[in-house]
Amino acid sequence: MKIIEVSDYKQMSVKAAQHLIGKVRSADSVTLGLATGGTPKGLYGELIEDHHVNGTSYKCVNSFNLDEYIGLSKEDPNSYFQYMCTNLFSHIDISLENTHIPSGMAVNLQEECNRYENLIEQAGGIDLQVLGIGENGHIGFNEPGTSFQSGTHLVDLADSTREANARYFSSIDEVPSQAITMGISTIMKSREILLLVSGSSKQEAMKKLLENEVTESFPASILRNHHNVTIIADKDALTLV
Ligand code: GLP
């Protein structure tokens, strides 16, 4: 794993944007894996600014998001569909039909998981997957204990994850208890992974990621077995390393 240490959140976002823009500009078509949460918001802001200033086009981009909550409609302000529209899609020239997010409202959730996994395969797989990391080492919504062999699947969210994400909802009771997420094997099939980490709340996670063994009890540890991972982390996140 290649580690790039930067001073702060802004620099993490700028570096990540440069990497992603380079990828988008260098190919006729690119399939991106996208993440939600607080971490990539700055990256998306940089992409929007670059799109306006330098005209980088996303017409040739397909995207697949990592995850979506169960029970939230596309219109729900807390759905990841809305997050992506608000923070990125509505501000660049990507075609919405080329963007993909699992449906948390599907009648048959298992079928939806299979459909999503197949869709990624049919698109030829993901060229560059953007990831954040949960304090407990989750990637996407793959909580500790998730099989490294897992494809897109339905998950029960850990209490700690619901608590961490409660800041976006009016109360913790409103945070859904389930989600659909790309699995660990789905993520590991990406040709390249860009992991973004910022802030002191991620110190422990970074220490475990870099120093502990590869174990299903810390999902992100599997990234050590991937041949093309770049971590862009700020000083606060690397204090214990
Ligand atoms: C969320 C998302 C993850 C994200 C992680 C960290 O629950 N499902 O994709 O990487 O938690 O979130 P944040 O970036 O807000 O710290």
PDB file of C-alpha atoms and ligand atoms in Angstrom:
ATOM      1  CA  MET A   1       0.000   0.000   0.000  1.00  0.00           C
ATOM      2  CA  LYS A   2       1.282   3.415  -0.922  1.00  0.00           C
ATOM      3  CA  ILE A   3       0.725   6.038   1.794  1.00  0.00           C
ATOM      4  CA  ILE A   4       0.609   9.741   1.017  1.00  0.00           C
ATOM      5  CA  GLU A   5       0.660  11.905   4.144  1.00  0.00           C
ATOM      6  CA  VAL A   6      -0.918  15.332   3.808  1.00  0.00           C
ATOM      7  CA  SER A   7      -1.341  18.190   6.263  1.00  0.00           C
ATOM      8  CA  ASP A   8      -5.110  18.334   6.554  1.00  0.00           C
ATOM      9  CA  TYR A   9      -8.551  17.533   5.156  1.00  0.00           C
ATOM     10  CA  LYS A  10      -8.290  20.156   2.406  1.00  0.00           C
ATOM     11  CA  GLN A  11      -4.984  18.762   1.152  1.00  0.00           C
ATOM     12  CA  MET A  12      -6.368  15.207   1.280  1.00  0.00           C
ATOM     13  CA  SER A  13      -9.288  16.353  -0.861  1.00  0.00           C
ATOM     14  CA  VAL A  14      -7.065  18.215  -3.341  1.00  0.00           C
ATOM     15  CA  LYS A  15      -4.647  15.262  -3.750  1.00  0.00           C
ATOM     16  CA  ALA A  16      -7.506  12.811  -4.173  1.00  0.00           C
ATOM     17  CA  ALA A  17      -9.150  15.063  -6.754  1.00  0.00           C
ATOM     18  CA  GLN A  18      -5.917  15.359  -8.750  1.00  0.00           C
ATOM     19  CA  HIS A  19      -5.633  11.563  -8.806  1.00  0.00           C
ATOM     20  CA  LEU A  20      -9.226  11.034  -9.872  1.00  0.00           C
ATOM     21  CA  ILE A  21      -9.223  13.809 -12.481  1.00  0.00           C
ATOM     22  CA  GLY A  22      -6.032  12.369 -13.985  1.00  0.00           C
ATOM     23  CA  LYS A  23      -7.785   9.022 -14.320  1.00  0.00           C
ATOM     24  CA  VAL A  24     -10.925  10.507 -15.888  1.00  0.00           C
ATOM     25  CA  ARG A  25      -8.926  12.605 -18.358  1.00  0.00           C
ATOM     26  CA  SER A  26      -6.586   9.790 -19.394  1.00  0.00           C
ATOM     27  CA  ALA A  27      -9.132   7.263 -20.674  1.00  0.00           C
ATOM     28  CA  ASP A  28     -11.982   7.121 -23.189  1.00  0.00           C
ATOM     29  CA  SER A  29     -14.215   5.648 -20.528  1.00  0.00           C
ATOM     30  CA  VAL A  30     -13.762   5.089 -16.806  1.00  0.00           C
ATOM     31  CA  THR A  31     -15.790   3.227 -14.203  1.00  0.00           C
ATOM     32  CA  LEU A  32     -15.521   4.794 -10.778  1.00  0.00           C
ATOM     33  CA  GLY A  33     -16.554   3.322  -7.441  1.00  0.00           C
ATOM     34  CA  LEU A  34     -17.834   6.111  -5.207  1.00  0.00           C
ATOM     35  CA  ALA A  35     -18.209   6.474  -1.453  1.00  0.00           C
ATOM     36  CA  THR A  36     -20.381   8.590   0.827  1.00  0.00           C
ATOM     37  CA  GLY A  37     -19.854   9.878   4.366  1.00  0.00           C
ATOM     38  CA  GLY A  38     -18.096  13.025   5.495  1.00  0.00           C
ATOM     39  CA  THR A  39     -14.681  12.062   4.141  1.00  0.00           C
ATOM     40  CA  PRO A  40     -15.196  12.338   0.347  1.00  0.00           C
ATOM     41  CA  LYS A  41     -17.287  15.543   0.447  1.00  0.00           C
ATOM     42  CA  GLY A  42     -14.182  17.710   0.046  1.00  0.00           C
ATOM     43  CA  LEU A  43     -13.001  15.558  -2.875  1.00  0.00           C
ATOM     44  CA  TYR A  44     -16.363  15.995  -4.602  1.00  0.00           C
ATOM     45  CA  GLY A  45     -16.172  19.754  -3.988  1.00  0.00           C
ATOM     46  CA  GLU A  46     -12.771  19.850  -5.695  1.00  0.00           C
ATOM     47  CA  LEU A  47     -14.105  17.843  -8.669  1.00  0.00           C
ATOM     48  CA  ILE A  48     -16.982  20.293  -9.071  1.00  0.00           C
ATOM     49  CA  GLU A  49     -14.643  23.276  -8.972  1.00  0.00           C
ATOM     50  CA  ASP A  50     -12.314  21.693 -11.511  1.00  0.00           C
ATOM     51  CA  HIS A  51     -15.276  20.850 -13.758  1.00  0.00           C
ATOM     52  CA  HIS A  52     -16.314  24.516 -13.754  1.00  0.00           C
ATOM     53  CA  VAL A  53     -12.809  25.962 -14.077  1.00  0.00           C
ATOM     54  CA  ASN A  54     -11.046  23.428 -16.307  1.00  0.00           C
ATOM     55  CA  GLY A  55     -13.979  21.715 -17.986  1.00  0.00           C
ATOM     56  CA  THR A  56     -13.136  18.139 -17.027  1.00  0.00           C
ATOM     57  CA  SER A  57     -15.998  16.114 -18.463  1.00  0.00           C
ATOM     58  CA  TYR A  58     -17.684  13.129 -16.824  1.00  0.00           C
ATOM     59  CA  LYS A  59     -19.684  12.114 -19.910  1.00  0.00           C
ATOM     60  CA  CYS A  60     -17.438   9.077 -20.293  1.00  0.00           C
ATOM     61  CA  VAL A  61     -17.788   8.038 -16.637  1.00  0.00           C
ATOM     62  CA  ASN A  62     -19.858   5.208 -15.193  1.00  0.00           C
ATOM     63  CA  SER A  63     -20.183   5.116 -11.445  1.00  0.00           C
ATOM     64  CA  PHE A  64     -21.159   2.563  -8.829  1.00  0.00           C
ATOM     65  CA  ASN A  65     -21.721   3.616  -5.237  1.00  0.00           C
ATOM     66  CA  LEU A  66     -20.644   1.384  -2.409  1.00  0.00           C
ATOM     67  CA  ASP A  67     -23.871   1.254  -0.465  1.00  0.00           C
ATOM     68  CA  GLU A  68     -27.365   2.468   0.360  1.00  0.00           C
ATOM     69  CA  TYR A  69     -29.614   2.382   3.415  1.00  0.00           C
ATOM     70  CA  ILE A  70     -32.618   0.060   3.456  1.00  0.00           C
ATOM     71  CA  GLY A  71     -35.981   1.793   3.658  1.00  0.00           C
ATOM     72  CA  LEU A  72     -34.969   5.246   2.441  1.00  0.00           C
ATOM     73  CA  SER A  73     -36.441   6.315  -0.884  1.00  0.00           C
ATOM     74  CA  LYS A  74     -34.421   8.182  -3.513  1.00  0.00           C
ATOM     75  CA  GLU A  75     -36.204  11.373  -2.425  1.00  0.00           C
ATOM     76  CA  ASP A  76     -35.199  10.993   1.231  1.00  0.00           C
ATOM     77  CA  PRO A  77     -32.572  13.651   2.066  1.00  0.00           C
ATOM     78  CA  ASN A  78     -30.598  11.037   4.022  1.00  0.00           C
ATOM     79  CA  SER A  79     -30.478   8.505   1.184  1.00  0.00           C
ATOM     80  CA  TYR A  80     -27.096   8.106  -0.432  1.00  0.00           C
ATOM     81  CA  PHE A  81     -28.787   8.786  -3.781  1.00  0.00           C
ATOM     82  CA  GLN A  82     -29.619  12.300  -2.527  1.00  0.00           C
ATOM     83  CA  TYR A  83     -26.151  12.654  -1.022  1.00  0.00           C
ATOM     84  CA  MET A  84     -24.576  11.924  -4.410  1.00  0.00           C
ATOM     85  CA  CYS A  85     -26.896  14.314  -6.282  1.00  0.00           C
ATOM     86  CA  THR A  86     -26.334  17.115  -3.784  1.00  0.00           C
ATOM     87  CA  ASN A  87     -22.602  16.662  -3.376  1.00  0.00           C
ATOM     88  CA  LEU A  88     -21.589  15.733  -6.923  1.00  0.00           C
ATOM     89  CA  PHE A  89     -23.916  14.525  -9.668  1.00  0.00           C
ATOM     90  CA  SER A  90     -26.050  17.681  -9.979  1.00  0.00           C
ATOM     91  CA  HIS A  91     -22.966  19.844 -10.423  1.00  0.00           C
ATOM     92  CA  ILE A  92     -21.038  17.954 -13.142  1.00  0.00           C
ATOM     93  CA  ASP A  93     -21.956  16.643 -16.594  1.00  0.00           C
ATOM     94  CA  ILE A  94     -22.244  12.943 -15.669  1.00  0.00           C
ATOM     95  CA  SER A  95     -25.375  11.269 -17.135  1.00  0.00           C
ATOM     96  CA  LEU A  96     -27.569  10.105 -14.288  1.00  0.00           C
ATOM     97  CA  GLU A  97     -28.276   6.881 -16.206  1.00  0.00           C
ATOM     98  CA  ASN A  98     -24.573   6.036 -15.962  1.00  0.00           C
ATOM     99  CA  THR A  99     -24.650   6.353 -12.167  1.00  0.00           C
ATOM    100  CA  HIS A 100     -25.611   3.371 -10.054  1.00  0.00           C
ATOM    101  CA  ILE A 101     -26.592   3.043  -6.405  1.00  0.00           C
ATOM    102  CA  PRO A 102     -28.234  -0.037  -4.886  1.00  0.00           C
ATOM    103  CA  SER A 103     -31.951   0.432  -4.248  1.00  0.00           C
ATOM    104  CA  GLY A 104     -32.827   0.329  -0.577  1.00  0.00           C
ATOM    105  CA  MET A 105     -36.499   0.171  -1.499  1.00  0.00           C
ATOM    106  CA  ALA A 106     -36.390  -3.009  -3.611  1.00  0.00           C
ATOM    107  CA  VAL A 107     -39.181  -5.463  -2.819  1.00  0.00           C
ATOM    108  CA  ASN A 108     -36.771  -8.363  -3.041  1.00  0.00           C
ATOM    109  CA  LEU A 109     -33.550  -7.201  -1.424  1.00  0.00           C
ATOM    110  CA  GLN A 110     -31.614 -10.372  -2.206  1.00  0.00           C
ATOM    111  CA  GLU A 111     -32.468  -9.992  -5.901  1.00  0.00           C
ATOM    112  CA  GLU A 112     -31.350  -6.362  -5.730  1.00  0.00           C
ATOM    113  CA  CYS A 113     -27.978  -7.450  -4.296  1.00  0.00           C
ATOM    114  CA  ASN A 114     -27.497  -9.973  -7.112  1.00  0.00           C
ATOM    115  CA  ARG A 115     -28.610  -7.459  -9.746  1.00  0.00           C
ATOM    116  CA  TYR A 116     -26.106  -4.888  -8.470  1.00  0.00           C
ATOM    117  CA  GLU A 117     -23.216  -7.331  -8.334  1.00  0.00           C
ATOM    118  CA  ASN A 118     -23.981  -8.472 -11.919  1.00  0.00           C
ATOM    119  CA  LEU A 119     -24.291  -4.897 -13.136  1.00  0.00           C
ATOM    120  CA  ILE A 120     -20.763  -4.116 -11.935  1.00  0.00           C
ATOM    121  CA  GLU A 121     -19.462  -7.222 -13.674  1.00  0.00           C
ATOM    122  CA  GLN A 122     -21.289  -6.409 -16.917  1.00  0.00           C
ATOM    123  CA  ALA A 123     -19.763  -2.920 -16.847  1.00  0.00           C
ATOM    124  CA  GLY A 124     -16.334  -4.578 -16.872  1.00  0.00           C
ATOM    125  CA  GLY A 125     -15.571  -3.986 -13.192  1.00  0.00           C
ATOM    126  CA  ILE A 126     -14.429  -0.878 -11.355  1.00  0.00           C
ATOM    127  CA  ASP A 127     -11.309   0.964 -12.486  1.00  0.00           C
ATOM    128  CA  LEU A 128     -10.899   3.175  -9.432  1.00  0.00           C
ATOM    129  CA  GLN A 129     -12.721   2.693  -6.137  1.00  0.00           C
ATOM    130  CA  VAL A 130     -12.817   5.577  -3.655  1.00  0.00           C
ATOM    131  CA  LEU A 131     -13.108   4.405  -0.040  1.00  0.00           C
ATOM    132  CA  GLY A 132     -13.465   5.905   3.395  1.00  0.00           C
ATOM    133  CA  ILE A 133     -13.014   3.896   6.569  1.00  0.00           C
ATOM    134  CA  GLY A 134     -15.272   3.512   9.597  1.00  0.00           C
ATOM    135  CA  GLU A 135     -13.817   3.825  13.090  1.00  0.00           C
ATOM    136  CA  ASN A 136     -14.354   0.070  13.512  1.00  0.00           C
ATOM    137  CA  GLY A 137     -12.561  -0.670  10.236  1.00  0.00           C
ATOM    138  CA  HIS A 138     -15.653  -0.998   8.068  1.00  0.00           C
ATOM    139  CA  ILE A 139     -15.381  -0.297   4.354  1.00  0.00           C
ATOM    140  CA  GLY A 140     -18.616   0.397   2.526  1.00  0.00           C
ATOM    141  CA  PHE A 141     -20.959  -1.033   5.143  1.00  0.00           C
ATOM    142  CA  ASN A 142     -18.941  -4.223   5.604  1.00  0.00           C
ATOM    143  CA  GLU A 143     -18.935  -4.475   9.367  1.00  0.00           C
ATOM    144  CA  PRO A 144     -16.391  -6.467  11.429  1.00  0.00           C
ATOM    145  CA  GLY A 145     -16.936 -10.187  10.872  1.00  0.00           C
ATOM    146  CA  THR A 146     -17.999  -9.845   7.213  1.00  0.00           C
ATOM    147  CA  SER A 147     -16.615 -12.633   5.043  1.00  0.00           C
ATOM    148  CA  PHE A 148     -13.764 -11.611   2.775  1.00  0.00           C
ATOM    149  CA  GLN A 149     -15.572 -13.668   0.096  1.00  0.00           C
ATOM    150  CA  SER A 150     -18.749 -11.571   0.268  1.00  0.00           C
ATOM    151  CA  GLY A 151     -20.324 -10.030  -2.816  1.00  0.00           C
ATOM    152  CA  THR A 152     -22.997  -7.317  -2.670  1.00  0.00           C
ATOM    153  CA  HIS A 153     -25.177  -8.177   0.307  1.00  0.00           C
ATOM    154  CA  LEU A 154     -27.648  -7.047   2.918  1.00  0.00           C
ATOM    155  CA  VAL A 155     -26.159  -6.025   6.286  1.00  0.00           C
ATOM    156  CA  ASP A 156     -27.315  -5.233   9.788  1.00  0.00           C
ATOM    157  CA  LEU A 157     -25.512  -2.056  10.792  1.00  0.00           C
ATOM    158  CA  ALA A 158     -23.386  -2.100  13.933  1.00  0.00           C
ATOM    159  CA  ASP A 159     -24.650   0.123  16.768  1.00  0.00           C
ATOM    160  CA  SER A 160     -21.389   2.095  16.577  1.00  0.00           C
ATOM    161  CA  THR A 161     -21.969   2.777  12.859  1.00  0.00           C
ATOM    162  CA  ARG A 162     -25.547   3.919  13.485  1.00  0.00           C
ATOM    163  CA  GLU A 163     -24.284   6.189  16.271  1.00  0.00           C
ATOM    164  CA  ALA A 164     -21.516   7.604  14.056  1.00  0.00           C
ATOM    165  CA  ASN A 165     -24.013   8.335  11.267  1.00  0.00           C
ATOM    166  CA  ALA A 166     -26.750   9.682  13.578  1.00  0.00           C
ATOM    167  CA  ARG A 167     -25.328  13.192  13.109  1.00  0.00           C
ATOM    168  CA  TYR A 168     -26.979  13.329   9.680  1.00  0.00           C
ATOM    169  CA  PHE A 169     -30.436  12.363  11.034  1.00  0.00           C
ATOM    170  CA  SER A 170     -32.660  14.142  13.542  1.00  0.00           C
ATOM    171  CA  SER A 171     -32.312  11.253  15.999  1.00  0.00           C
ATOM    172  CA  ILE A 172     -30.579   7.872  16.192  1.00  0.00           C
ATOM    173  CA  ASP A 173     -33.966   6.157  15.949  1.00  0.00           C
ATOM    174  CA  GLU A 174     -34.240   7.422  12.388  1.00  0.00           C
ATOM    175  CA  VAL A 175     -30.943   5.840  11.297  1.00  0.00           C
ATOM    176  CA  PRO A 176     -31.848   2.709   9.323  1.00  0.00           C
ATOM    177  CA  SER A 177     -30.693  -0.546  10.875  1.00  0.00           C
ATOM    178  CA  GLN A 178     -29.876  -2.222   7.564  1.00  0.00           C
ATOM    179  CA  ALA A 179     -28.118  -1.421   4.317  1.00  0.00           C
ATOM    180  CA  ILE A 180     -27.068  -2.962   1.019  1.00  0.00           C
ATOM    181  CA  THR A 181     -23.336  -2.806   0.469  1.00  0.00           C
ATOM    182  CA  MET A 182     -20.826  -3.970  -2.087  1.00  0.00           C
ATOM    183  CA  GLY A 183     -19.054  -6.892  -0.444  1.00  0.00           C
ATOM    184  CA  ILE A 184     -15.397  -7.226   0.389  1.00  0.00           C
ATOM    185  CA  SER A 185     -14.755  -9.344  -2.698  1.00  0.00           C
ATOM    186  CA  THR A 186     -16.607  -6.781  -4.862  1.00  0.00           C
ATOM    187  CA  ILE A 187     -14.333  -4.037  -3.532  1.00  0.00           C
ATOM    188  CA  MET A 188     -11.199  -6.172  -3.878  1.00  0.00           C
ATOM    189  CA  LYS A 189     -11.934  -6.801  -7.588  1.00  0.00           C
ATOM    190  CA  SER A 190     -11.487  -3.063  -8.294  1.00  0.00           C
ATOM    191  CA  ARG A 191      -8.355  -2.486 -10.336  1.00  0.00           C
ATOM    192  CA  GLU A 192      -7.282   0.395  -8.109  1.00  0.00           C
ATOM    193  CA  ILE A 193      -8.337   1.639  -4.672  1.00  0.00           C
ATOM    194  CA  LEU A 194      -7.992   5.126  -3.212  1.00  0.00           C
ATOM    195  CA  LEU A 195      -8.559   5.187   0.549  1.00  0.00           C
ATOM    196  CA  LEU A 196      -9.125   8.606   2.121  1.00  0.00           C
ATOM    197  CA  VAL A 197      -8.625   9.101   5.835  1.00  0.00           C
ATOM    198  CA  SER A 198      -8.868  12.303   7.853  1.00  0.00           C
ATOM    199  CA  GLY A 199      -9.076  13.310  11.477  1.00  0.00           C
ATOM    200  CA  SER A 200      -8.139  12.058  14.911  1.00  0.00           C
ATOM    201  CA  SER A 201     -11.246   9.844  15.176  1.00  0.00           C
ATOM    202  CA  LYS A 202      -9.562   7.563  12.595  1.00  0.00           C
ATOM    203  CA  GLN A 203      -6.197   7.268  14.428  1.00  0.00           C
ATOM    204  CA  GLU A 204      -6.905   3.847  15.929  1.00  0.00           C
ATOM    205  CA  ALA A 205      -8.290   2.539  12.660  1.00  0.00           C
ATOM    206  CA  MET A 206      -5.172   3.669  10.781  1.00  0.00           C
ATOM    207  CA  LYS A 207      -2.907   2.023  13.346  1.00  0.00           C
ATOM    208  CA  LYS A 208      -4.781  -1.262  13.062  1.00  0.00           C
ATOM    209  CA  LEU A 209      -4.862  -1.056   9.279  1.00  0.00           C
ATOM    210  CA  LEU A 210      -1.120  -0.542   8.986  1.00  0.00           C
ATOM    211  CA  GLU A 211       0.146  -2.677  11.870  1.00  0.00           C
ATOM    212  CA  ASN A 212      -2.269  -5.515  12.605  1.00  0.00           C
ATOM    213  CA  GLU A 213      -2.725  -8.774  10.745  1.00  0.00           C
ATOM    214  CA  VAL A 214      -5.272  -9.265   7.956  1.00  0.00           C
ATOM    215  CA  THR A 215      -8.458 -10.369   9.708  1.00  0.00           C
ATOM    216  CA  GLU A 216     -12.197 -10.379   9.080  1.00  0.00           C
ATOM    217  CA  SER A 217     -12.658  -8.714  12.467  1.00  0.00           C
ATOM    218  CA  PHE A 218     -11.124  -5.583  10.923  1.00  0.00           C
ATOM    219  CA  PRO A 219     -12.531  -5.488   7.361  1.00  0.00           C
ATOM    220  CA  ALA A 220     -10.214  -2.786   5.954  1.00  0.00           C
ATOM    221  CA  SER A 221      -7.192  -4.987   6.731  1.00  0.00           C
ATOM    222  CA  ILE A 222      -7.938  -6.939   3.532  1.00  0.00           C
ATOM    223  CA  LEU A 223      -6.660  -3.933   1.580  1.00  0.00           C
ATOM    224  CA  ARG A 224      -3.145  -5.047   2.485  1.00  0.00           C
ATOM    225  CA  ASN A 225      -3.667  -7.927   0.041  1.00  0.00           C
ATOM    226  CA  HIS A 226      -4.644  -5.660  -2.862  1.00  0.00           C
ATOM    227  CA  HIS A 227      -1.891  -4.846  -5.353  1.00  0.00           C
ATOM    228  CA  ASN A 228      -2.884  -1.241  -6.095  1.00  0.00           C
ATOM    229  CA  VAL A 229      -3.985   0.728  -3.034  1.00  0.00           C
ATOM    230  CA  THR A 230      -3.124   4.356  -2.350  1.00  0.00           C
ATOM    231  CA  ILE A 231      -3.961   5.807   1.045  1.00  0.00           C
ATOM    232  CA  ILE A 232      -4.191   9.573   1.312  1.00  0.00           C
ATOM    233  CA  ALA A 233      -4.260  10.382   5.019  1.00  0.00           C
ATOM    234  CA  ASP A 234      -3.829  13.579   6.966  1.00  0.00           C
ATOM    235  CA  LYS A 235      -1.495  14.123   9.929  1.00  0.00           C
ATOM    236  CA  ASP A 236      -4.276  13.805  12.519  1.00  0.00           C
ATOM    237  CA  ALA A 237      -5.217  10.371  11.212  1.00  0.00           C
ATOM    238  CA  LEU A 238      -1.587   9.197  11.290  1.00  0.00           C
ATOM    239  CA  THR A 239      -0.624  10.350  14.787  1.00  0.00           C
ATOM    240  CA  LEU A 240      -0.414   6.810  16.236  1.00  0.00           C
ATOM    241  CA  VAL A 241       1.434   5.282  13.301  1.00  0.00           C
TER     242      VAL A 241
HETATM  243  C1  GLP B   1     -20.185   5.237   6.419  1.00  0.00           C
HETATM  244  C2  GLP B   1     -20.143   4.744   4.964  1.00  0.00           C
HETATM  245  C3  GLP B   1     -18.751   4.397   4.555  1.00  0.00           C
HETATM  246  C4  GLP B   1     -17.830   5.502   5.031  1.00  0.00           C
HETATM  247  C5  GLP B   1     -17.721   5.433   6.538  1.00  0.00           C
HETATM  248  C6  GLP B   1     -16.941   6.580   7.160  1.00  0.00           C
HETATM  249  O1  GLP B   1     -21.016   4.507   7.246  1.00  0.00           O
HETATM  250  N1  GLP B   1     -21.021   3.667   4.635  1.00  0.00           N
HETATM  251  O2  GLP B   1     -18.696   4.239   3.149  1.00  0.00           O
HETATM  252  O3  GLP B   1     -16.560   5.347   4.499  1.00  0.00           O
HETATM  253  O4  GLP B   1     -18.974   5.267   7.136  1.00  0.00           O
HETATM  254  O5  GLP B   1     -17.700   7.751   7.206  1.00  0.00           O
HETATM  255  P1  GLP B   1     -17.069   9.182   7.383  1.00  0.00           P
HETATM  256  O6  GLP B   1     -16.356   9.480   6.115  1.00  0.00           O
HETATM  257  O7  GLP B   1     -18.246  10.093   7.599  1.00  0.00           O
HETATM  258  O8  GLP B   1     -16.155   9.107   8.544  1.00  0.00           O
END
